[in-house]
Amino acid sequence: MQGFQLTLFTIENRRHHGKQLSHWLLQILRELQIRGATHTVAAEGIGHDHRFHTWHFLELADRPEEITVIATEQEVQRLFDRLAQEDVQVFYAKTPVEFGFLGKSSAPETQSP
């Protein structure tokens, strides 16, 4: 299949509707029935504002986070529409990809996009 790898970037202390933004985004991805997502927490990073983001043993609020999604063009558009509706500001990278499953036993049931 053809689609996109979409990576959303945030930091741990960002909130939306009282929830950690990364957790809220995962909830929305599930609601929209996007195929899957991976949430990654990093030790360090430099933001678009050139500020250094890192975590400390006692203070975890500034840790960089990424949510990576592989989705069809229609799925990505549904997500972007929802983020616009919610007025969520989040930095993203979107790259065209080919995706699918290899092997008969490892492939879950196919769903129409």
PDB file of N, CA and C in Angstrom:
ATOM      1  N   MET A   1       0.835  -1.181   0.000  1.00  0.00           N
ATOM      2  CA  MET A   1       0.000   0.000   0.000  1.00  0.00           C
ATOM      3  C   MET A   1       0.880   1.244   0.000  1.00  0.00           C
ATOM      4  N   GLN A   2       0.322   2.313  -0.455  1.00  0.00           N
ATOM      5  CA  GLN A   2       1.019   3.591  -0.449  1.00  0.00           C
ATOM      6  C   GLN A   2       0.405   4.465   0.643  1.00  0.00           C
ATOM      7  N   GLY A   3       1.236   5.254   1.287  1.00  0.00           N
ATOM      8  CA  GLY A   3       0.752   6.143   2.336  1.00  0.00           C
ATOM      9  C   GLY A   3       1.866   7.034   2.831  1.00  0.00           C
ATOM     10  N   PHE A   4       1.821   7.323   4.116  1.00  0.00           N
ATOM     11  CA  PHE A   4       2.784   8.234   4.710  1.00  0.00           C
ATOM     12  C   PHE A   4       3.254   7.730   6.061  1.00  0.00           C
ATOM     13  N   GLN A   5       4.500   8.063   6.369  1.00  0.00           N
ATOM     14  CA  GLN A   5       4.974   7.955   7.748  1.00  0.00           C
ATOM     15  C   GLN A   5       4.825   9.355   8.315  1.00  0.00           C
ATOM     16  N   LEU A   6       4.025   9.480   9.332  1.00  0.00           N
ATOM     17  CA  LEU A   6       3.761  10.757   9.973  1.00  0.00           C
ATOM     18  C   LEU A   6       4.346  10.700  11.369  1.00  0.00           C
ATOM     19  N   THR A   7       5.214  11.648  11.688  1.00  0.00           N
ATOM     20  CA  THR A   7       5.785  11.722  13.023  1.00  0.00           C
ATOM     21  C   THR A   7       5.371  13.044  13.649  1.00  0.00           C
ATOM     22  N   LEU A   8       4.758  12.962  14.813  1.00  0.00           N
ATOM     23  CA  LEU A   8       4.324  14.133  15.573  1.00  0.00           C
ATOM     24  C   LEU A   8       5.305  14.328  16.723  1.00  0.00           C
ATOM     25  N   PHE A   9       5.757  15.561  16.922  1.00  0.00           N
ATOM     26  CA  PHE A   9       6.762  15.858  17.941  1.00  0.00           C
ATOM     27  C   PHE A   9       6.152  16.740  19.025  1.00  0.00           C
ATOM     28  N   THR A  10       6.436  16.421  20.278  1.00  0.00           N
ATOM     29  CA  THR A  10       5.955  17.226  21.396  1.00  0.00           C
ATOM     30  C   THR A  10       6.909  17.033  22.575  1.00  0.00           C
ATOM     31  N   ILE A  11       6.572  17.636  23.700  1.00  0.00           N
ATOM     32  CA  ILE A  11       7.319  17.389  24.940  1.00  0.00           C
ATOM     33  C   ILE A  11       6.327  16.983  26.010  1.00  0.00           C
ATOM     34  N   GLU A  12       6.831  16.321  27.023  1.00  0.00           N
ATOM     35  CA  GLU A  12       5.980  15.674  28.008  1.00  0.00           C
ATOM     36  C   GLU A  12       5.039  16.620  28.753  1.00  0.00           C
ATOM     37  N   ASN A  13       5.421  17.860  28.967  1.00  0.00           N
ATOM     38  CA  ASN A  13       4.581  18.734  29.787  1.00  0.00           C
ATOM     39  C   ASN A  13       3.452  19.420  29.013  1.00  0.00           C
ATOM     40  N   ARG A  14       3.324  19.184  27.714  1.00  0.00           N
ATOM     41  CA  ARG A  14       2.222  19.789  26.939  1.00  0.00           C
ATOM     42  C   ARG A  14       0.929  19.046  27.225  1.00  0.00           C
ATOM     43  N   ARG A  15      -0.145  19.802  27.396  1.00  0.00           N
ATOM     44  CA  ARG A  15      -1.446  19.229  27.743  1.00  0.00           C
ATOM     45  C   ARG A  15      -2.515  19.678  26.748  1.00  0.00           C
ATOM     46  N   HIS A  16      -3.550  18.823  26.606  1.00  0.00           N
ATOM     47  CA  HIS A  16      -4.734  19.173  25.820  1.00  0.00           C
ATOM     48  C   HIS A  16      -5.916  18.499  26.500  1.00  0.00           C
ATOM     49  N   HIS A  17      -6.937  19.276  26.807  1.00  0.00           N
ATOM     50  CA  HIS A  17      -8.106  18.775  27.544  1.00  0.00           C
ATOM     51  C   HIS A  17      -7.683  18.085  28.840  1.00  0.00           C
ATOM     52  N   GLY A  18      -6.668  18.640  29.505  1.00  0.00           N
ATOM     53  CA  GLY A  18      -6.217  18.106  30.786  1.00  0.00           C
ATOM     54  C   GLY A  18      -5.375  16.851  30.716  1.00  0.00           C
ATOM     55  N   LYS A  19      -5.123  16.350  29.515  1.00  0.00           N
ATOM     56  CA  LYS A  19      -4.312  15.136  29.342  1.00  0.00           C
ATOM     57  C   LYS A  19      -2.963  15.502  28.756  1.00  0.00           C
ATOM     58  N   GLN A  20      -1.993  14.656  29.022  1.00  0.00           N
ATOM     59  CA  GLN A  20      -0.704  14.798  28.361  1.00  0.00           C
ATOM     60  C   GLN A  20      -0.966  14.718  26.853  1.00  0.00           C
ATOM     61  N   LEU A  21      -0.422  15.671  26.064  1.00  0.00           N
ATOM     62  CA  LEU A  21      -0.723  15.758  24.637  1.00  0.00           C
ATOM     63  C   LEU A  21      -0.444  14.447  23.912  1.00  0.00           C
ATOM     64  N   SER A  22       0.668  13.797  24.214  1.00  0.00           N
ATOM     65  CA  SER A  22       0.995  12.546  23.527  1.00  0.00           C
ATOM     66  C   SER A  22      -0.068  11.482  23.794  1.00  0.00           C
ATOM     67  N   HIS A  23      -0.567  11.400  25.013  1.00  0.00           N
ATOM     68  CA  HIS A  23      -1.600  10.417  25.341  1.00  0.00           C
ATOM     69  C   HIS A  23      -2.924  10.784  24.667  1.00  0.00           C
ATOM     70  N   TRP A  24      -3.237  12.076  24.612  1.00  0.00           N
ATOM     71  CA  TRP A  24      -4.450  12.522  23.933  1.00  0.00           C
ATOM     72  C   TRP A  24      -4.364  12.182  22.444  1.00  0.00           C
ATOM     73  N   LEU A  25      -3.189  12.415  21.834  1.00  0.00           N
ATOM     74  CA  LEU A  25      -3.007  12.089  20.416  1.00  0.00           C
ATOM     75  C   LEU A  25      -3.208  10.599  20.157  1.00  0.00           C
ATOM     76  N   LEU A  26      -2.668   9.742  21.020  1.00  0.00           N
ATOM     77  CA  LEU A  26      -2.860   8.302  20.859  1.00  0.00           C
ATOM     78  C   LEU A  26      -4.339   7.934  20.948  1.00  0.00           C
ATOM     79  N   GLN A  27      -5.054   8.573  21.863  1.00  0.00           N
ATOM     80  CA  GLN A  27      -6.490   8.341  22.001  1.00  0.00           C
ATOM     81  C   GLN A  27      -7.226   8.728  20.718  1.00  0.00           C
ATOM     82  N   ILE A  28      -6.871   9.872  20.137  1.00  0.00           N
ATOM     83  CA  ILE A  28      -7.505  10.334  18.900  1.00  0.00           C
ATOM     84  C   ILE A  28      -7.171   9.387  17.740  1.00  0.00           C
ATOM     85  N   LEU A  29      -5.934   8.938  17.651  1.00  0.00           N
ATOM     86  CA  LEU A  29      -5.549   7.988  16.604  1.00  0.00           C
ATOM     87  C   LEU A  29      -6.387   6.715  16.699  1.00  0.00           C
ATOM     88  N   ARG A  30      -6.609   6.257  17.919  1.00  0.00           N
ATOM     89  CA  ARG A  30      -7.435   5.052  18.117  1.00  0.00           C
ATOM     90  C   ARG A  30      -8.885   5.335  17.727  1.00  0.00           C
ATOM     91  N   GLU A  31      -9.401   6.481  18.158  1.00  0.00           N
ATOM     92  CA  GLU A  31     -10.769   6.886  17.814  1.00  0.00           C
ATOM     93  C   GLU A  31     -10.985   6.926  16.303  1.00  0.00           C
ATOM     94  N   LEU A  32      -9.991   7.456  15.586  1.00  0.00           N
ATOM     95  CA  LEU A  32     -10.069   7.582  14.134  1.00  0.00           C
ATOM     96  C   LEU A  32      -9.760   6.273  13.414  1.00  0.00           C
ATOM     97  N   GLN A  33      -9.477   5.226  14.169  1.00  0.00           N
ATOM     98  CA  GLN A  33      -9.161   3.895  13.645  1.00  0.00           C
ATOM     99  C   GLN A  33      -7.963   3.907  12.703  1.00  0.00           C
ATOM    100  N   ILE A  34      -6.956   4.713  13.086  1.00  0.00           N
ATOM    101  CA  ILE A  34      -5.686   4.702  12.361  1.00  0.00           C
ATOM    102  C   ILE A  34      -5.004   3.380  12.711  1.00  0.00           C
ATOM    103  N   ARG A  35      -4.358   2.761  11.745  1.00  0.00           N
ATOM    104  CA  ARG A  35      -3.832   1.410  11.875  1.00  0.00           C
ATOM    105  C   ARG A  35      -2.958   1.146  13.087  1.00  0.00           C
ATOM    106  N   GLY A  36      -2.148   2.093  13.478  1.00  0.00           N
ATOM    107  CA  GLY A  36      -1.258   1.879  14.610  1.00  0.00           C
ATOM    108  C   GLY A  36      -0.346   3.064  14.794  1.00  0.00           C
ATOM    109  N   ALA A  37       0.242   3.154  15.961  1.00  0.00           N
ATOM    110  CA  ALA A  37       1.137   4.259  16.273  1.00  0.00           C
ATOM    111  C   ALA A  37       2.149   3.788  17.300  1.00  0.00           C
ATOM    112  N   THR A  38       3.312   4.389  17.267  1.00  0.00           N
ATOM    113  CA  THR A  38       4.351   4.102  18.255  1.00  0.00           C
ATOM    114  C   THR A  38       4.695   5.392  18.974  1.00  0.00           C
ATOM    115  N   HIS A  39       4.664   5.339  20.293  1.00  0.00           N
ATOM    116  CA  HIS A  39       4.989   6.488  21.134  1.00  0.00           C
ATOM    117  C   HIS A  39       6.406   6.277  21.665  1.00  0.00           C
ATOM    118  N   THR A  40       7.292   7.211  21.358  1.00  0.00           N
ATOM    119  CA  THR A  40       8.682   7.116  21.780  1.00  0.00           C
ATOM    120  C   THR A  40       9.025   8.306  22.659  1.00  0.00           C
ATOM    121  N   VAL A  41       9.668   8.028  23.784  1.00  0.00           N
ATOM    122  CA  VAL A  41      10.131   9.080  24.684  1.00  0.00           C
ATOM    123  C   VAL A  41      11.649   9.130  24.566  1.00  0.00           C
ATOM    124  N   ALA A  42      12.181  10.320  24.336  1.00  0.00           N
ATOM    125  CA  ALA A  42      13.624  10.480  24.133  1.00  0.00           C
ATOM    126  C   ALA A  42      14.289  11.026  25.394  1.00  0.00           C
ATOM    127  N   ALA A  43      15.577  10.859  25.479  1.00  0.00           N
ATOM    128  CA  ALA A  43      16.345  11.395  26.606  1.00  0.00           C
ATOM    129  C   ALA A  43      16.652  12.878  26.406  1.00  0.00           C
ATOM    130  N   GLU A  44      16.909  13.271  25.146  1.00  0.00           N
ATOM    131  CA  GLU A  44      17.281  14.655  24.855  1.00  0.00           C
ATOM    132  C   GLU A  44      16.836  15.032  23.455  1.00  0.00           C
ATOM    133  N   GLY A  45      16.733  16.332  23.225  1.00  0.00           N
ATOM    134  CA  GLY A  45      16.403  16.828  21.895  1.00  0.00           C
ATOM    135  C   GLY A  45      16.518  18.339  21.838  1.00  0.00           C
ATOM    136  N   ILE A  46      16.513  18.867  20.632  1.00  0.00           N
ATOM    137  CA  ILE A  46      16.524  20.318  20.415  1.00  0.00           C
ATOM    138  C   ILE A  46      15.237  20.643  19.675  1.00  0.00           C
ATOM    139  N   GLY A  47      14.449  21.555  20.235  1.00  0.00           N
ATOM    140  CA  GLY A  47      13.163  21.907  19.651  1.00  0.00           C
ATOM    141  C   GLY A  47      13.283  22.905  18.524  1.00  0.00           C
ATOM    142  N   HIS A  48      12.138  23.183  17.867  1.00  0.00           N
ATOM    143  CA  HIS A  48      12.109  24.147  16.766  1.00  0.00           C
ATOM    144  C   HIS A  48      12.507  25.546  17.223  1.00  0.00           C
ATOM    145  N   ASP A  49      12.413  25.775  18.530  1.00  0.00           N
ATOM    146  CA  ASP A  49      12.804  27.061  19.109  1.00  0.00           C
ATOM    147  C   ASP A  49      14.293  27.093  19.473  1.00  0.00           C
ATOM    148  N   HIS A  50      15.035  26.041  19.079  1.00  0.00           N
ATOM    149  CA  HIS A  50      16.472  25.892  19.329  1.00  0.00           C
ATOM    150  C   HIS A  50      16.782  25.675  20.804  1.00  0.00           C
ATOM    151  N   ARG A  51      15.760  25.400  21.584  1.00  0.00           N
ATOM    152  CA  ARG A  51      15.928  25.153  23.013  1.00  0.00           C
ATOM    153  C   ARG A  51      16.264  23.679  23.230  1.00  0.00           C
ATOM    154  N   PHE A  52      17.154  23.412  24.161  1.00  0.00           N
ATOM    155  CA  PHE A  52      17.565  22.060  24.498  1.00  0.00           C
ATOM    156  C   PHE A  52      16.526  21.465  25.451  1.00  0.00           C
ATOM    157  N   HIS A  53      15.947  20.320  25.086  1.00  0.00           N
ATOM    158  CA  HIS A  53      14.976  19.631  25.936  1.00  0.00           C
ATOM    159  C   HIS A  53      15.618  18.349  26.442  1.00  0.00           C
ATOM    160  N   THR A  54      15.517  18.124  27.718  1.00  0.00           N
ATOM    161  CA  THR A  54      16.114  16.940  28.321  1.00  0.00           C
ATOM    162  C   THR A  54      15.317  16.553  29.551  1.00  0.00           C
ATOM    163  N   TRP A  55      15.557  15.369  30.071  1.00  0.00           N
ATOM    164  CA  TRP A  55      14.912  14.969  31.311  1.00  0.00           C
ATOM    165  C   TRP A  55      15.966  14.873  32.399  1.00  0.00           C
ATOM    166  N   HIS A  56      15.528  15.115  33.591  1.00  0.00           N
ATOM    167  CA  HIS A  56      16.386  15.003  34.767  1.00  0.00           C
ATOM    168  C   HIS A  56      15.738  13.994  35.698  1.00  0.00           C
ATOM    169  N   PHE A  57      16.518  13.422  36.562  1.00  0.00           N
ATOM    170  CA  PHE A  57      16.019  12.374  37.455  1.00  0.00           C
ATOM    171  C   PHE A  57      14.774  12.827  38.225  1.00  0.00           C
ATOM    172  N   LEU A  58      14.769  14.049  38.708  1.00  0.00           N
ATOM    173  CA  LEU A  58      13.647  14.530  39.514  1.00  0.00           C
ATOM    174  C   LEU A  58      12.603  15.277  38.693  1.00  0.00           C
ATOM    175  N   GLU A  59      12.940  15.687  37.483  1.00  0.00           N
ATOM    176  CA  GLU A  59      12.046  16.502  36.654  1.00  0.00           C
ATOM    177  C   GLU A  59      11.931  15.877  35.273  1.00  0.00           C
ATOM    178  N   LEU A  60      10.788  15.257  34.973  1.00  0.00           N
ATOM    179  CA  LEU A  60      10.616  14.582  33.687  1.00  0.00           C
ATOM    180  C   LEU A  60       9.767  15.385  32.712  1.00  0.00           C
ATOM    181  N   ALA A  61       9.307  16.571  33.089  1.00  0.00           N
ATOM    182  CA  ALA A  61       8.319  17.311  32.314  1.00  0.00           C
ATOM    183  C   ALA A  61       8.803  17.788  30.950  1.00  0.00           C
ATOM    184  N   ASP A  62      10.090  17.889  30.728  1.00  0.00           N
ATOM    185  CA  ASP A  62      10.605  18.469  29.490  1.00  0.00           C
ATOM    186  C   ASP A  62      11.116  17.407  28.504  1.00  0.00           C
ATOM    187  N   ARG A  63      10.791  16.145  28.737  1.00  0.00           N
ATOM    188  CA  ARG A  63      11.284  15.082  27.859  1.00  0.00           C
ATOM    189  C   ARG A  63      10.657  15.178  26.471  1.00  0.00           C
ATOM    190  N   PRO A  64      11.474  15.064  25.432  1.00  0.00           N
ATOM    191  CA  PRO A  64      10.946  15.040  24.068  1.00  0.00           C
ATOM    192  C   PRO A  64      10.156  13.751  23.824  1.00  0.00           C
ATOM    193  N   GLU A  65       9.076  13.861  23.051  1.00  0.00           N
ATOM    194  CA  GLU A  65       8.256  12.705  22.711  1.00  0.00           C
ATOM    195  C   GLU A  65       7.936  12.723  21.219  1.00  0.00           C
ATOM    196  N   GLU A  66       7.807  11.535  20.637  1.00  0.00           N
ATOM    197  CA  GLU A  66       7.407  11.388  19.238  1.00  0.00           C
ATOM    198  C   GLU A  66       6.303  10.352  19.162  1.00  0.00           C
ATOM    199  N   ILE A  67       5.377  10.594  18.269  1.00  0.00           N
ATOM    200  CA  ILE A  67       4.387   9.578  17.922  1.00  0.00           C
ATOM    201  C   ILE A  67       4.528   9.353  16.427  1.00  0.00           C
ATOM    202  N   THR A  68       4.829   8.118  16.049  1.00  0.00           N
ATOM    203  CA  THR A  68       5.029   7.769  14.650  1.00  0.00           C
ATOM    204  C   THR A  68       3.868   6.905  14.179  1.00  0.00           C
ATOM    205  N   VAL A  69       3.323   7.268  13.027  1.00  0.00           N
ATOM    206  CA  VAL A  69       2.151   6.607  12.455  1.00  0.00           C
ATOM    207  C   VAL A  69       2.453   6.278  11.000  1.00  0.00           C
ATOM    208  N   ILE A  70       2.042   5.108  10.552  1.00  0.00           N
ATOM    209  CA  ILE A  70       2.039   4.775   9.129  1.00  0.00           C
ATOM    210  C   ILE A  70       0.572   4.722   8.729  1.00  0.00           C
ATOM    211  N   ALA A  71       0.190   5.540   7.745  1.00  0.00           N
ATOM    212  CA  ALA A  71      -1.232   5.665   7.422  1.00  0.00           C
ATOM    213  C   ALA A  71      -1.420   6.021   5.954  1.00  0.00           C
ATOM    214  N   THR A  72      -2.638   5.794   5.484  1.00  0.00           N
ATOM    215  CA  THR A  72      -2.995   6.186   4.129  1.00  0.00           C
ATOM    216  C   THR A  72      -3.188   7.702   4.085  1.00  0.00           C
ATOM    217  N   GLU A  73      -3.259   8.226   2.868  1.00  0.00           N
ATOM    218  CA  GLU A  73      -3.484   9.664   2.702  1.00  0.00           C
ATOM    219  C   GLU A  73      -4.802  10.096   3.353  1.00  0.00           C
ATOM    220  N   GLN A  74      -5.845   9.281   3.200  1.00  0.00           N
ATOM    221  CA  GLN A  74      -7.150   9.604   3.782  1.00  0.00           C
ATOM    222  C   GLN A  74      -7.091   9.598   5.317  1.00  0.00           C
ATOM    223  N   GLU A  75      -6.371   8.651   5.891  1.00  0.00           N
ATOM    224  CA  GLU A  75      -6.248   8.582   7.353  1.00  0.00           C
ATOM    225  C   GLU A  75      -5.498   9.796   7.886  1.00  0.00           C
ATOM    226  N   VAL A  76      -4.428  10.176   7.209  1.00  0.00           N
ATOM    227  CA  VAL A  76      -3.666  11.353   7.626  1.00  0.00           C
ATOM    228  C   VAL A  76      -4.547  12.605   7.541  1.00  0.00           C
ATOM    229  N   GLN A  77      -5.329  12.718   6.475  1.00  0.00           N
ATOM    230  CA  GLN A  77      -6.200  13.882   6.326  1.00  0.00           C
ATOM    231  C   GLN A  77      -7.257  13.930   7.430  1.00  0.00           C
ATOM    232  N   ARG A  78      -7.824  12.769   7.791  1.00  0.00           N
ATOM    233  CA  ARG A  78      -8.792  12.730   8.903  1.00  0.00           C
ATOM    234  C   ARG A  78      -8.145  13.213  10.194  1.00  0.00           C
ATOM    235  N   LEU A  79      -6.907  12.794  10.436  1.00  0.00           N
ATOM    236  CA  LEU A  79      -6.200  13.239  11.632  1.00  0.00           C
ATOM    237  C   LEU A  79      -5.953  14.736  11.584  1.00  0.00           C
ATOM    238  N   PHE A  80      -5.454  15.251  10.459  1.00  0.00           N
ATOM    239  CA  PHE A  80      -5.194  16.690  10.337  1.00  0.00           C
ATOM    240  C   PHE A  80      -6.482  17.502  10.515  1.00  0.00           C
ATOM    241  N   ASP A  81      -7.584  17.010   9.964  1.00  0.00           N
ATOM    242  CA  ASP A  81      -8.868  17.701  10.138  1.00  0.00           C
ATOM    243  C   ASP A  81      -9.258  17.748  11.613  1.00  0.00           C
ATOM    244  N   ARG A  82      -9.056  16.650  12.312  1.00  0.00           N
ATOM    245  CA  ARG A  82      -9.405  16.601  13.742  1.00  0.00           C
ATOM    246  C   ARG A  82      -8.510  17.533  14.549  1.00  0.00           C
ATOM    247  N   LEU A  83      -7.224  17.564  14.242  1.00  0.00           N
ATOM    248  CA  LEU A  83      -6.311  18.457  14.963  1.00  0.00           C
ATOM    249  C   LEU A  83      -6.671  19.913  14.707  1.00  0.00           C
ATOM    250  N   ALA A  84      -7.073  20.236  13.488  1.00  0.00           N
ATOM    251  CA  ALA A  84      -7.503  21.601  13.167  1.00  0.00           C
ATOM    252  C   ALA A  84      -8.784  21.946  13.925  1.00  0.00           C
ATOM    253  N   GLN A  85      -9.709  21.022  13.985  1.00  0.00           N
ATOM    254  CA  GLN A  85     -10.964  21.220  14.708  1.00  0.00           C
ATOM    255  C   GLN A  85     -10.702  21.480  16.194  1.00  0.00           C
ATOM    256  N   GLU A  86      -9.731  20.772  16.759  1.00  0.00           N
ATOM    257  CA  GLU A  86      -9.384  20.906  18.179  1.00  0.00           C
ATOM    258  C   GLU A  86      -8.413  22.059  18.428  1.00  0.00           C
ATOM    259  N   ASP A  87      -7.927  22.693  17.357  1.00  0.00           N
ATOM    260  CA  ASP A  87      -6.954  23.772  17.446  1.00  0.00           C
ATOM    261  C   ASP A  87      -5.689  23.343  18.198  1.00  0.00           C
ATOM    262  N   VAL A  88      -5.188  22.153  17.831  1.00  0.00           N
ATOM    263  CA  VAL A  88      -3.965  21.615  18.430  1.00  0.00           C
ATOM    264  C   VAL A  88      -2.788  22.026  17.568  1.00  0.00           C
ATOM    265  N   GLN A  89      -1.795  22.649  18.186  1.00  0.00           N
ATOM    266  CA  GLN A  89      -0.579  23.013  17.464  1.00  0.00           C
ATOM    267  C   GLN A  89       0.485  21.972  17.795  1.00  0.00           C
ATOM    268  N   VAL A  90       0.950  21.276  16.760  1.00  0.00           N
ATOM    269  CA  VAL A  90       1.972  20.248  16.952  1.00  0.00           C
ATOM    270  C   VAL A  90       2.838  20.209  15.692  1.00  0.00           C
ATOM    271  N   PHE A  91       4.137  20.075  15.883  1.00  0.00           N
ATOM    272  CA  PHE A  91       5.075  19.979  14.770  1.00  0.00           C
ATOM    273  C   PHE A  91       5.031  18.552  14.232  1.00  0.00           C
ATOM    274  N   TYR A  92       5.135  18.400  12.892  1.00  0.00           N
ATOM    275  CA  TYR A  92       5.092  17.069  12.302  1.00  0.00           C
ATOM    276  C   TYR A  92       6.059  16.969  11.126  1.00  0.00           C
ATOM    277  N   ALA A  93       6.375  15.723  10.778  1.00  0.00           N
ATOM    278  CA  ALA A  93       7.107  15.400   9.547  1.00  0.00           C
ATOM    279  C   ALA A  93       6.283  14.328   8.841  1.00  0.00           C
ATOM    280  N   LYS A  94       6.095  14.485   7.531  1.00  0.00           N
ATOM    281  CA  LYS A  94       5.261  13.574   6.742  1.00  0.00           C
ATOM    282  C   LYS A  94       6.065  13.127   5.525  1.00  0.00           C
ATOM    283  N   THR A  95       6.280  11.821   5.412  1.00  0.00           N
ATOM    284  CA  THR A  95       7.113  11.262   4.352  1.00  0.00           C
ATOM    285  C   THR A  95       6.354  10.155   3.618  1.00  0.00           C
ATOM    286  N   PRO A  96       6.341  10.170   2.287  1.00  0.00           N
ATOM    287  CA  PRO A  96       5.680   9.089   1.546  1.00  0.00           C
ATOM    288  C   PRO A  96       6.378   7.749   1.800  1.00  0.00           C
ATOM    289  N   VAL A  97       5.575   6.690   1.976  1.00  0.00           N
ATOM    290  CA  VAL A  97       6.114   5.349   2.201  1.00  0.00           C
ATOM    291  C   VAL A  97       5.245   4.309   1.508  1.00  0.00           C
ATOM    292  N   GLU A  98       5.837   3.162   1.286  1.00  0.00           N
ATOM    293  CA  GLU A  98       5.105   1.969   0.884  1.00  0.00           C
ATOM    294  C   GLU A  98       5.074   1.082   2.116  1.00  0.00           C
ATOM    295  N   PHE A  99       3.920   0.491   2.413  1.00  0.00           N
ATOM    296  CA  PHE A  99       3.855  -0.357   3.594  1.00  0.00           C
ATOM    297  C   PHE A  99       3.003  -1.580   3.343  1.00  0.00           C
ATOM    298  N   GLY A 100       3.181  -2.591   4.157  1.00  0.00           N
ATOM    299  CA  GLY A 100       2.425  -3.831   4.033  1.00  0.00           C
ATOM    300  C   GLY A 100       2.978  -4.867   4.976  1.00  0.00           C
ATOM    301  N   PHE A 101       2.561  -6.102   4.800  1.00  0.00           N
ATOM    302  CA  PHE A 101       3.002  -7.216   5.631  1.00  0.00           C
ATOM    303  C   PHE A 101       3.718  -8.241   4.760  1.00  0.00           C
ATOM    304  N   LEU A 102       4.674  -8.908   5.354  1.00  0.00           N
ATOM    305  CA  LEU A 102       5.360 -10.017   4.693  1.00  0.00           C
ATOM    306  C   LEU A 102       5.008 -11.303   5.426  1.00  0.00           C
ATOM    307  N   GLY A 103       4.887 -12.386   4.727  1.00  0.00           N
ATOM    308  CA  GLY A 103       4.600 -13.674   5.355  1.00  0.00           C
ATOM    309  C   GLY A 103       3.123 -13.874   5.618  1.00  0.00           C
ATOM    310  N   LYS A 104       2.660 -15.077   5.374  1.00  0.00           N
ATOM    311  CA  LYS A 104       1.238 -15.368   5.538  1.00  0.00           C
ATOM    312  C   LYS A 104       0.805 -15.401   6.994  1.00  0.00           C
ATOM    313  N   SER A 105       1.610 -15.977   7.860  1.00  0.00           N
ATOM    314  CA  SER A 105       1.179 -16.159   9.249  1.00  0.00           C
ATOM    315  C   SER A 105       1.244 -14.870  10.069  1.00  0.00           C
ATOM    316  N   SER A 106       2.022 -13.891   9.629  1.00  0.00           N
ATOM    317  CA  SER A 106       2.188 -12.675  10.436  1.00  0.00           C
ATOM    318  C   SER A 106       1.187 -11.580  10.073  1.00  0.00           C
ATOM    319  N   ALA A 107       0.455 -11.737   8.962  1.00  0.00           N
ATOM    320  CA  ALA A 107      -0.438 -10.666   8.508  1.00  0.00           C
ATOM    321  C   ALA A 107      -1.791 -10.747   9.212  1.00  0.00           C
ATOM    322  N   PRO A 108      -2.206  -9.640   9.862  1.00  0.00           N
ATOM    323  CA  PRO A 108      -3.541  -9.621  10.446  1.00  0.00           C
ATOM    324  C   PRO A 108      -4.584  -9.531   9.340  1.00  0.00           C
ATOM    325  N   GLU A 109      -5.830  -9.668   9.711  1.00  0.00           N
ATOM    326  CA  GLU A 109      -6.887  -9.532   8.701  1.00  0.00           C
ATOM    327  C   GLU A 109      -6.792  -8.172   8.038  1.00  0.00           C
ATOM    328  N   THR A 110      -6.956  -8.147   6.744  1.00  0.00           N
ATOM    329  CA  THR A 110      -6.863  -6.892   5.986  1.00  0.00           C
ATOM    330  C   THR A 110      -8.138  -6.096   6.159  1.00  0.00           C
ATOM    331  N   GLN A 111      -7.973  -4.799   6.388  1.00  0.00           N
ATOM    332  CA  GLN A 111      -9.107  -3.886   6.487  1.00  0.00           C
ATOM    333  C   GLN A 111      -9.037  -2.915   5.343  1.00  0.00           C
ATOM    334  N   SER A 112     -10.155  -2.535   4.843  1.00  0.00           N
ATOM    335  CA  SER A 112     -10.186  -1.521   3.799  1.00  0.00           C
ATOM    336  C   SER A 112      -9.846  -0.167   4.383  1.00  0.00           C
ATOM    337  N   PRO A 113      -9.048   0.662   3.668  1.00  0.00           N
ATOM    338  CA  PRO A 113      -8.703   1.976   4.184  1.00  0.00           C
ATOM    339  C   PRO A 113      -9.905   2.888   4.235  1.00  0.00           C
TER     340      PRO A 113
END
